mmCIF file of C-alpha atoms in Angstrom:
data_model
loop_
_atom_site.group_PDB
_atom_site.id
_atom_site.type_symbol
_atom_site.label_atom_id
_atom_site.label_comp_id
_atom_site.label_asym_id
_atom_site.label_seq_id
_atom_site.Cartn_x
_atom_site.Cartn_y
_atom_site.Cartn_z
ATOM 1 C CA MET A 1 177.986 133.817 38.001
ATOM 2 C CA ALA A 2 178.259 135.064 41.507
ATOM 3 C CA ASN A 3 181.376 137.360 40.931
ATOM 4 C CA ASP A 4 180.147 139.223 38.131
ATOM 5 C CA THR A 5 176.371 140.237 40.478
ATOM 6 C CA PHE A 6 178.717 140.454 43.321
ATOM 7 C CA ALA A 7 180.669 143.352 41.443
ATOM 8 C CA ALA A 8 177.587 145.091 40.293
ATOM 9 C CA LEU A 9 176.030 145.433 43.584
ATOM 10 C CA ALA A 10 179.587 146.504 45.167
ATOM 11 C CA HIS A 11 178.750 149.885 44.518
ATOM 12 C CA PRO A 12 175.559 152.099 45.839
ATOM 13 C CA ILE A 13 174.289 153.865 43.118
ATOM 14 C CA ARG A 14 173.994 150.225 41.808
ATOM 15 C CA ARG A 15 172.876 149.203 44.399
ATOM 16 C CA GLU A 16 170.639 152.151 45.506
ATOM 17 C CA ILE A 17 168.715 151.021 41.296
ATOM 18 C CA VAL A 18 168.374 147.719 42.317
ATOM 19 C CA GLU A 19 166.108 148.716 45.035
ATOM 20 C CA ARG A 20 164.984 151.123 42.342
ATOM 21 C CA LEU A 21 163.819 148.773 39.740
ATOM 22 C CA SER A 22 162.651 147.011 42.907
ATOM 23 C CA GLY A 23 159.151 148.673 42.120
ATOM 24 C CA GLY A 24 158.394 148.261 38.954
ATOM 25 C CA PRO A 25 159.942 149.364 35.420
ATOM 26 C CA ALA A 26 161.378 152.442 34.815
ATOM 27 C CA SER A 27 162.382 154.904 32.161
ATOM 28 C CA VAL A 28 166.039 155.342 32.673
ATOM 29 C CA GLY A 29 165.380 158.970 33.041
ATOM 30 C CA ALA A 30 162.697 158.764 36.139
ATOM 31 C CA LEU A 31 165.092 156.291 37.723
ATOM 32 C CA THR A 32 168.946 158.165 37.813
ATOM 33 C CA ARG A 33 167.193 161.304 39.039
ATOM 34 C CA ASP A 34 168.391 162.736 41.675
ATOM 35 C CA PHE A 35 172.463 160.492 42.088
ATOM 36 C CA GLY A 36 174.079 163.798 41.653
ATOM 37 C CA VAL A 37 176.112 162.409 38.959
ATOM 38 C CA SER A 38 177.598 162.844 35.909
ATOM 39 C CA LYS A 39 175.213 161.195 32.652
ATOM 40 C CA PRO A 40 178.439 158.768 31.588
ATOM 41 C CA THR A 41 178.697 157.583 35.177
ATOM 42 C CA ILE A 42 175.107 156.957 34.597
ATOM 43 C CA SER A 43 176.016 154.988 31.610
ATOM 44 C CA ARG A 44 178.937 153.066 32.976
ATOM 45 C CA HIS A 45 176.932 152.151 36.322
ATOM 46 C CA LEU A 46 173.996 150.589 34.177
ATOM 47 C CA LYS A 47 176.047 148.687 31.989
ATOM 48 C CA MET A 48 177.947 146.837 34.432
ATOM 49 C CA LEU A 49 173.832 145.668 36.090
ATOM 50 C CA GLU A 50 172.953 144.945 32.726
ATOM 51 C CA GLU A 51 176.741 142.983 31.683
ATOM 52 C CA ALA A 52 175.617 140.887 35.296
ATOM 53 C CA GLY A 53 172.233 140.137 33.966
ATOM 54 C CA LEU A 54 170.386 142.047 36.937
ATOM 55 C CA VAL A 55 169.291 143.930 34.345
ATOM 56 C CA SER A 56 167.365 144.415 31.112
ATOM 57 C CA ARG A 57 166.897 147.005 28.441
ATOM 58 C CA VAL A 58 164.016 147.800 26.176
ATOM 59 C CA ILE A 59 164.954 150.288 23.465
ATOM 60 C CA ASP A 60 161.045 152.470 22.539
ATOM 61 C CA GLY A 61 162.593 155.247 20.252
ATOM 62 C CA ARG A 62 164.460 157.452 22.641
ATOM 63 C CA LYS A 63 162.970 156.002 25.851
ATOM 64 C CA HIS A 64 165.036 153.445 27.286
ATOM 65 C CA ARG A 65 163.787 151.671 29.954
ATOM 66 C CA LEU A 66 165.439 149.363 32.537
ATOM 67 C CA ALA A 67 163.938 146.165 34.403
ATOM 68 C CA LEU A 68 165.056 144.156 36.966
ATOM 69 C CA ARG A 69 166.003 140.581 35.613
ATOM 70 C CA PRO A 70 164.730 138.166 38.881
ATOM 71 C CA ASP A 71 166.390 135.138 37.340
ATOM 72 C CA THR A 72 169.625 135.910 38.256
ATOM 73 C CA LEU A 73 168.668 137.347 41.568
ATOM 74 C CA ALA A 74 167.186 134.374 42.509
ATOM 75 C CA GLU A 75 170.405 132.843 40.978
ATOM 76 C CA THR A 76 172.521 135.119 43.155
ATOM 77 C CA SER A 77 170.498 133.877 46.196
ATOM 78 C CA GLY A 78 170.892 130.568 46.245
ATOM 79 C CA TRP A 79 174.199 130.761 45.834
ATOM 80 C CA ILE A 80 174.362 132.594 49.169
ATOM 81 C CA ASP A 81 171.412 130.404 51.056
ATOM 82 C CA ARG A 82 173.731 127.055 50.154
ATOM 83 C CA GLN A 83 177.047 129.107 51.396
ATOM 84 C CA ARG A 84 174.819 130.123 54.608
ATOM 85 C CA THR A 85 173.856 126.137 54.635
ATOM 86 C CA ARG A 86 177.522 125.035 54.586
ATOM 87 C CA TRP A 87 178.856 127.726 56.798
ATOM 88 C CA GLU A 88 176.569 126.960 59.405
ATOM 89 C CA ALA A 89 176.781 123.223 59.591
ATOM 90 C CA LEU A 90 180.941 123.706 59.758
ATOM 91 C CA PHE A 91 180.369 126.433 62.793
ATOM 92 C CA ASP A 92 177.057 123.732 64.156
ATOM 93 C CA ALA A 93 180.371 120.798 63.866
ATOM 94 C CA VAL A 94 183.373 123.310 65.871
ATOM 95 C CA GLY A 95 180.191 124.308 68.757
ATOM 96 C CA ASP A 96 179.767 120.529 68.578
ATOM 97 C CA TYR A 97 183.651 119.681 69.084
ATOM 98 C CA LEU A 98 184.561 122.882 71.339
ATOM 99 C CA GLU A 99 181.684 121.756 73.620
ATOM 100 C CA GLU A 100 183.096 117.585 74.003
ATOM 101 C CA HIS A 101 185.920 118.845 74.634
ATOM 102 C CA SER A 102 184.635 122.151 77.161
ATOM 103 C CA ASP A 103 186.021 119.892 80.370
ATOM 104 C CA GLU A 104 189.202 119.154 78.680
ATOM 105 C CA GLY A 105 190.884 122.809 80.005
#
């Protein structure tokens, strides 16, 4: 889960798409204008976001609307929070150890 999300968010265009979608659902055209890349490139970026579960697509005739999937973002955020808690505990332990042994040197 987390690896797919991080891989999908690794590219600045995909991060920008997610940021733009944070304002609400949007059509593919409105969402991806001004990127300065080809439509096939945009399609590949959107496909990766969809496969990672970050974005959903609703097709109504020729119109494609995209929306964020907050559940996936929440899972990723939870993973980051758990890692932060773990690392903070480790840093605290190292800090305590160094403080206890600082007078020995």
